[in-house]
Amino acid sequence: MLSRRSHPGEAGLRLIHQASSEATATAAAAAPRVGAEGGGAQGSGGGGEVGCASDVMAAADTSQLSRGSVAAETRVMREAKTSGSTSHAGSSALKPTVALTTFASSTADVARSAPVVIVQDTLEMLREFERAGFDSKQAESIVRIVLATVKSSTLPLCSRADLDKHVLLQQADLRQFQHDLTSKQREGALASKHMTDMVNSDFEKMRVELRYTHDKVTNSQRLDMSLERGRIRDDLLAQNAMMGQIEKRLDREMQTMQATHSNEMQIMKMTIEAAKNTSSNEIQNMRTTIEVAKSDTLKYGIGAVLSAVGLGLGVARFLG
C-alpha cells in the first residue's frame, strides 16, 4: 500500500512532462547549431574534410558553451548555498549539483567530435518534484531517470567511421549502377541499330517485291485490256451487221404493213358507208313505228277516259 504522499497526482505528472519537455527543447536548440557547423564543414571540405573556417567557428562555439556552463554552474551553486538551510530533510541524499550533460548530435559527430553541454539544475528539479507531492526518494529517482533519458536521447546516431563506410558503399553502388546503366544503354543502342538495319533490309526486300508485283500486275492488266478491247470491237461489228439486217427487215415489214393497212382502211370506209345507209333506213322505220304507236296510245287513252267518264255518270245516276 502506498501512502498519500507517494501518489504524485496530476500536478506531479505535469511537472515530469514539463521537465522532460524542457530537457528535450534544450537539446534540440543546441543540436541545429552544431549540425549547421558540421554541414558547412562537410560542404566546404568535399567528402568529409573540415575547412579551417569551420574549425575556427567550432572552437569559438565550444569556448562559448564552456563559459556559459561555468557561469551557470556558479549561479546554481550560489543559489544552492543560500537555500540549503530551507531545503527538505530528505533531500540530503541528492547533493545540490549541476548536471552537465555532454552529447554530440549525429551531424556534429560526423563532422567533428566537439561536445555540446546542456546545463540541468537537478536541485531545482528535485524541489519541484517534492513540492508536487513526491517524497525525497521518489523525487531523486525521477531526477536520475530524467537525466538518464536526456543523456540517452542525445547520443549520436552513428560514428564517423560508420558514416564513411556507408558513404563509400553508396558511392560504390552508384558507380556500379552507372556502369550497369552505361552498359545497358550501349547494349540497347546496339540492339536498336541491329533492329533498324534488319527493318531496313526487310523494307528494301518488300519494296523490290512490291515493284516486281506491281509491274507484273500492270503488264497483265494491259494484256487483258488489249484482249478485251479487241473482243469489244468484234462484238460491235457483229452488232452493227445485225442491226443493219434488222433495219432492212423492218423496212420490208413496214412497207407490207402500210399496204395492208391502206387496203383495210378502204374496206373499213366501205363498211362504214354501208352501215350508215342501213342505220338511216332503220331510223326511218323506227320513226314510223313510233308514230304508229303514239297514235294508238292516244286512241286507246281517249277511249279509256271516255269509258271512265261514262261509267262514272252511270254510277252517279244509279245512286241518285
Coordinates of C-alpha atoms in Angstrom, one line a residue:
M1 CA 0.0 0.0 0.0
L2 CA 1.2 3.5 -0.9
S3 CA 0.8 6.4 1.4
R4 CA -1.0 9.6 0.4
R5 CA 2.4 11.3 -0.2
S6 CA 3.6 8.6 -2.6
H7 CA 0.8 9.4 -5.1
P8 CA 2.1 12.3 -7.2
G9 CA -1.3 13.2 -8.8
E10 CA -1.9 15.4 -11.8
A11 CA 0.5 18.1 -10.7
G12 CA 3.4 15.6 -10.4
L13 CA 2.7 14.1 -13.8
R14 CA 2.5 17.6 -15.3
L15 CA 5.8 18.5 -13.7
I16 CA 7.5 15.4 -15.0
H17 CA 6.2 16.2 -18.5
Q18 CA 7.4 19.8 -18.2
A19 CA 10.9 18.8 -17.1
S20 CA 11.2 16.3 -19.9
S21 CA 10.0 18.9 -22.4
E22 CA 12.5 21.5 -21.2
A23 CA 15.3 19.0 -21.5
T24 CA 14.3 17.9 -25.0
A25 CA 13.9 21.6 -26.1
T26 CA 17.3 22.5 -24.7
A27 CA 18.9 19.6 -26.6
A28 CA 17.1 20.4 -29.8
A29 CA 18.1 24.1 -29.6
A30 CA 21.7 23.2 -29.3
A31 CA 21.8 20.5 -32.0
P32 CA 20.9 22.6 -35.1
R33 CA 23.8 25.0 -34.4
V34 CA 26.2 22.1 -34.2
G35 CA 24.6 20.4 -37.2
A36 CA 24.9 23.5 -39.2
E37 CA 28.5 23.8 -38.4
G38 CA 29.0 20.1 -39.3
G39 CA 27.1 20.6 -42.6
G40 CA 29.1 23.7 -43.5
A41 CA 32.3 21.8 -42.8
Q42 CA 31.2 18.8 -45.0
G43 CA 30.1 21.1 -47.9
S44 CA 33.4 23.0 -47.9
G45 CA 35.6 20.0 -47.4
G46 CA 34.1 17.8 -50.2
G47 CA 33.9 14.2 -48.9
G48 CA 34.1 14.7 -45.1
E49 CA 37.1 17.1 -44.8
V50 CA 36.6 20.1 -42.5
G51 CA 37.9 23.5 -43.6
C52 CA 39.8 26.0 -41.4
A53 CA 36.9 28.4 -41.2
S54 CA 34.6 25.8 -39.8
D55 CA 37.3 24.7 -37.3
V56 CA 37.6 28.3 -36.0
M57 CA 33.8 28.6 -35.7
A58 CA 33.6 25.3 -33.9
A59 CA 36.3 26.3 -31.4
A60 CA 34.6 29.6 -30.8
D61 CA 31.2 27.9 -30.1
T62 CA 32.9 25.4 -27.8
S63 CA 34.5 28.1 -25.8
Q64 CA 31.2 30.0 -25.6
L65 CA 29.5 26.8 -24.3
S66 CA 32.2 26.2 -21.8
R67 CA 32.0 29.8 -20.5
G68 CA 28.2 29.5 -20.3
S69 CA 28.4 26.2 -18.5
V70 CA 30.8 27.6 -15.9
A71 CA 28.7 30.7 -15.3
A72 CA 25.5 28.5 -14.9
E73 CA 27.3 26.2 -12.5
T74 CA 28.5 29.1 -10.4
R75 CA 25.0 30.6 -10.3
V76 CA 23.4 27.3 -9.3
M77 CA 25.9 26.6 -6.6
R78 CA 25.4 30.1 -5.2
E79 CA 21.6 29.6 -5.1
A80 CA 22.1 26.2 -3.5
K81 CA 24.3 27.6 -0.7
T82 CA 21.7 30.3 0.1
S83 CA 18.7 28.0 0.1
G84 CA 20.5 25.0 1.7
S85 CA 19.1 25.8 5.1
T86 CA 15.5 25.7 3.9
S87 CA 15.7 22.5 1.8
H88 CA 13.8 19.4 2.7
A89 CA 15.3 17.0 5.2
G90 CA 15.2 14.1 2.8
S91 CA 17.0 16.0 0.0
S92 CA 20.4 15.3 1.5
A93 CA 20.5 12.1 -0.5
L94 CA 21.0 14.1 -3.7
K95 CA 23.6 16.8 -3.4
P96 CA 23.0 20.2 -4.9
T97 CA 24.9 19.8 -8.1
V98 CA 24.6 20.9 -11.7
A99 CA 24.3 18.1 -14.2
L100 CA 26.4 18.8 -17.2
T101 CA 25.2 16.5 -20.0
T102 CA 27.7 16.2 -22.8
F103 CA 26.5 14.9 -26.1
A104 CA 27.1 15.2 -29.8
S105 CA 24.4 15.1 -32.4
S106 CA 24.6 12.8 -35.4
T107 CA 25.7 15.6 -37.8
A108 CA 28.2 17.0 -35.3
D109 CA 29.6 13.6 -34.6
V110 CA 30.0 13.0 -38.4
A111 CA 31.6 16.4 -39.0
R112 CA 33.7 16.7 -35.7
S113 CA 33.8 15.4 -32.1
A114 CA 33.0 18.8 -30.4
P115 CA 30.7 18.1 -27.4
V116 CA 27.6 20.2 -26.7
V117 CA 27.0 21.0 -23.0
I118 CA 23.5 21.2 -21.6
V119 CA 23.1 22.6 -18.0
Q120 CA 20.5 20.8 -15.8
D121 CA 19.7 22.2 -12.4
T122 CA 19.0 18.9 -10.5
L123 CA 18.4 20.6 -7.2
E124 CA 15.7 22.9 -8.5
M125 CA 14.1 19.9 -10.3
L126 CA 14.2 17.9 -7.1
R127 CA 12.5 20.7 -5.2
E128 CA 9.8 21.0 -7.9
F129 CA 9.1 17.3 -7.6
E130 CA 8.9 17.5 -3.8
R131 CA 6.5 20.5 -4.0
A132 CA 4.4 18.5 -6.4
G133 CA 3.8 15.8 -3.8
F134 CA 6.7 13.3 -4.2
D135 CA 8.9 12.2 -1.3
S136 CA 12.6 12.6 -1.4
K137 CA 13.4 9.1 -2.8
Q138 CA 10.8 9.3 -5.5
A139 CA 12.0 12.8 -6.5
E140 CA 15.6 11.7 -6.6
S141 CA 14.7 8.6 -8.7
I142 CA 12.7 10.7 -11.1
V143 CA 15.5 13.2 -11.5
R144 CA 18.0 10.4 -12.1
I145 CA 15.6 8.9 -14.7
V146 CA 15.1 12.3 -16.4
L147 CA 18.9 12.8 -16.6
A148 CA 19.5 9.3 -18.0
T149 CA 16.7 9.8 -20.5
V150 CA 18.2 13.2 -21.7
K151 CA 21.7 11.7 -21.9
S152 CA 20.4 8.6 -23.9
S153 CA 18.3 10.8 -26.2
T154 CA 21.3 13.0 -27.1
L155 CA 23.7 10.2 -28.0
P156 CA 25.0 10.3 -31.6
L157 CA 23.2 8.1 -34.2
C158 CA 26.4 6.8 -35.7
S159 CA 30.1 7.3 -35.8
R160 CA 32.3 8.9 -38.4
A161 CA 33.7 5.6 -39.5
D162 CA 30.3 4.0 -40.0
L163 CA 29.1 7.0 -42.0
D164 CA 32.3 7.0 -44.1
K165 CA 31.8 3.3 -44.7
H166 CA 28.1 3.9 -45.6
V167 CA 29.1 6.7 -48.0
L168 CA 31.8 4.5 -49.6
L169 CA 29.3 1.7 -50.1
Q170 CA 26.8 4.1 -51.6
Q171 CA 29.4 5.5 -53.9
A172 CA 30.5 2.0 -55.0
D173 CA 26.8 1.1 -55.6
L174 CA 26.4 4.4 -57.5
R175 CA 29.4 3.7 -59.7
Q176 CA 28.3 0.1 -60.3
F177 CA 24.8 1.4 -61.2
Q178 CA 26.3 4.0 -63.6
H179 CA 28.5 1.3 -65.1
D180 CA 25.5 -1.1 -65.5
L181 CA 23.4 1.8 -66.9
T182 CA 26.0 2.7 -69.4
S183 CA 26.4 -1.0 -70.4
K184 CA 22.6 -1.3 -70.8
Q185 CA 22.5 1.9 -72.8
R186 CA 25.3 0.7 -75.1
E187 CA 23.6 -2.7 -75.5
G188 CA 20.3 -1.1 -76.1
A189 CA 21.8 1.2 -78.7
L190 CA 23.5 -1.7 -80.5
A191 CA 20.3 -3.7 -80.4
S192 CA 18.3 -0.8 -81.7
K193 CA 20.9 -0.3 -84.5
H194 CA 20.8 -4.0 -85.4
M195 CA 17.0 -4.0 -85.3
T196 CA 16.9 -0.8 -87.5
D197 CA 19.3 -2.5 -90.0
M198 CA 17.1 -5.6 -90.1
V199 CA 14.0 -3.5 -90.6
N200 CA 15.6 -1.5 -93.4
S201 CA 16.7 -4.7 -95.1
D202 CA 13.2 -6.2 -94.8
F203 CA 11.8 -2.9 -96.1
E204 CA 14.1 -3.0 -99.1
K205 CA 13.1 -6.6 -99.9
M206 CA 9.5 -5.7 -99.6
R207 CA 9.9 -2.7 -101.8
V208 CA 11.6 -4.9 -104.5
E209 CA 8.9 -7.5 -104.3
L210 CA 6.2 -4.8 -104.4
R211 CA 7.8 -3.2 -107.5
Y212 CA 8.0 -6.7 -109.2
T213 CA 4.4 -7.5 -108.3
H214 CA 3.3 -4.0 -109.5
D215 CA 5.0 -4.4 -112.9
K216 CA 3.6 -7.9 -113.2
V217 CA 0.1 -6.8 -112.4
T218 CA 0.4 -3.8 -114.7
N219 CA 1.5 -5.9 -117.7
S220 CA -1.2 -8.5 -117.1
Q221 CA -3.8 -5.7 -116.9
R222 CA -2.5 -4.2 -120.1
L223 CA -2.7 -7.5 -121.9
D224 CA -6.2 -8.1 -120.6
M225 CA -7.3 -4.7 -121.6
S226 CA -6.0 -5.2 -125.2
L227 CA -7.8 -8.5 -125.5
E228 CA -11.0 -7.0 -124.1
R229 CA -10.7 -4.1 -126.5
G230 CA -10.4 -6.5 -129.5
R231 CA -13.3 -8.6 -128.3
I232 CA -15.5 -5.5 -127.8
R233 CA -14.5 -4.3 -131.3
D234 CA -15.6 -7.6 -132.8
D235 CA -18.9 -7.6 -130.8
L236 CA -19.6 -4.0 -132.0
L237 CA -19.0 -5.1 -135.7
A238 CA -21.3 -8.1 -135.3
Q239 CA -24.0 -5.9 -133.6
N240 CA -23.7 -3.3 -136.4
A241 CA -24.2 -6.0 -139.1
M242 CA -27.1 -7.5 -137.1
M243 CA -28.7 -4.0 -136.7
G244 CA -28.4 -3.4 -140.5
Q245 CA -30.2 -6.7 -141.2
I246 CA -32.9 -5.9 -138.7
E247 CA -33.4 -2.4 -140.1
K248 CA -33.8 -3.9 -143.7
R249 CA -36.3 -6.5 -142.4
L250 CA -38.2 -3.8 -140.5
D251 CA -38.4 -1.6 -143.6
R252 CA -39.8 -4.5 -145.7
E253 CA -42.3 -5.3 -142.9
M254 CA -43.3 -1.7 -142.6
Q255 CA -44.0 -1.4 -146.3
T256 CA -46.1 -4.6 -146.2
M257 CA -47.9 -3.3 -143.2
Q258 CA -48.6 0.0 -144.8
A259 CA -50.1 -1.7 -147.9
T260 CA -52.2 -4.0 -145.8
H261 CA -53.3 -1.1 -143.7
S262 CA -54.4 1.0 -146.7
N263 CA -56.5 -1.9 -148.0
E264 CA -58.0 -2.4 -144.6
M265 CA -58.8 1.3 -144.4
Q266 CA -60.6 1.2 -147.8
I267 CA -62.6 -1.8 -146.6
M268 CA -63.4 -0.1 -143.3
K269 CA -64.6 3.0 -145.2
M270 CA -66.9 1.0 -147.4
T271 CA -68.2 -0.9 -144.4
I272 CA -68.9 2.4 -142.6
E273 CA -70.8 3.8 -145.5
A274 CA -73.0 0.7 -145.7
A275 CA -73.6 0.8 -142.0
K276 CA -74.6 4.5 -142.3
N277 CA -77.1 3.6 -145.0
T278 CA -78.5 0.7 -143.1
S279 CA -78.8 2.7 -139.9
S280 CA -80.6 5.6 -141.7
N281 CA -83.2 3.1 -143.0
E282 CA -83.6 1.6 -139.6
I283 CA -84.0 5.0 -138.1
Q284 CA -86.8 5.8 -140.6
N285 CA -88.5 2.6 -139.8
M286 CA -88.2 3.3 -136.1
R287 CA -89.7 6.7 -136.5
T288 CA -92.7 5.3 -138.4
T289 CA -93.2 2.6 -135.8
I290 CA -93.0 5.3 -133.0
E291 CA -95.6 7.5 -134.8
V292 CA -98.0 4.5 -135.2
A293 CA -97.5 3.5 -131.5
K294 CA -98.1 7.1 -130.5
S295 CA -101.4 7.4 -132.4
D296 CA -102.5 4.0 -131.0
T297 CA -101.7 5.2 -127.5
L298 CA -103.7 8.4 -127.9
K299 CA -106.6 6.5 -129.3
Y300 CA -106.6 4.0 -126.5
G301 CA -106.1 6.7 -123.9
I302 CA -109.0 8.8 -125.1
G303 CA -111.2 5.7 -125.2
A304 CA -110.3 4.7 -121.7
V305 CA -111.0 8.3 -120.4
L306 CA -114.4 8.3 -122.1
S307 CA -115.3 4.9 -120.7
A308 CA -114.4 6.0 -117.3
V309 CA -116.5 9.2 -117.6
G310 CA -119.4 7.2 -118.8
L311 CA -119.1 4.7 -116.1
G312 CA -118.9 7.5 -113.5
L313 CA -122.0 9.1 -114.9
G314 CA -123.8 5.8 -114.8
V315 CA -122.9 5.2 -111.3
A316 CA -124.0 8.7 -110.3
R317 CA -127.3 8.2 -112.0
F318 CA -127.8 4.9 -110.3
L319 CA -127.0 6.3 -106.9
G320 CA -129.1 9.4 -107.5

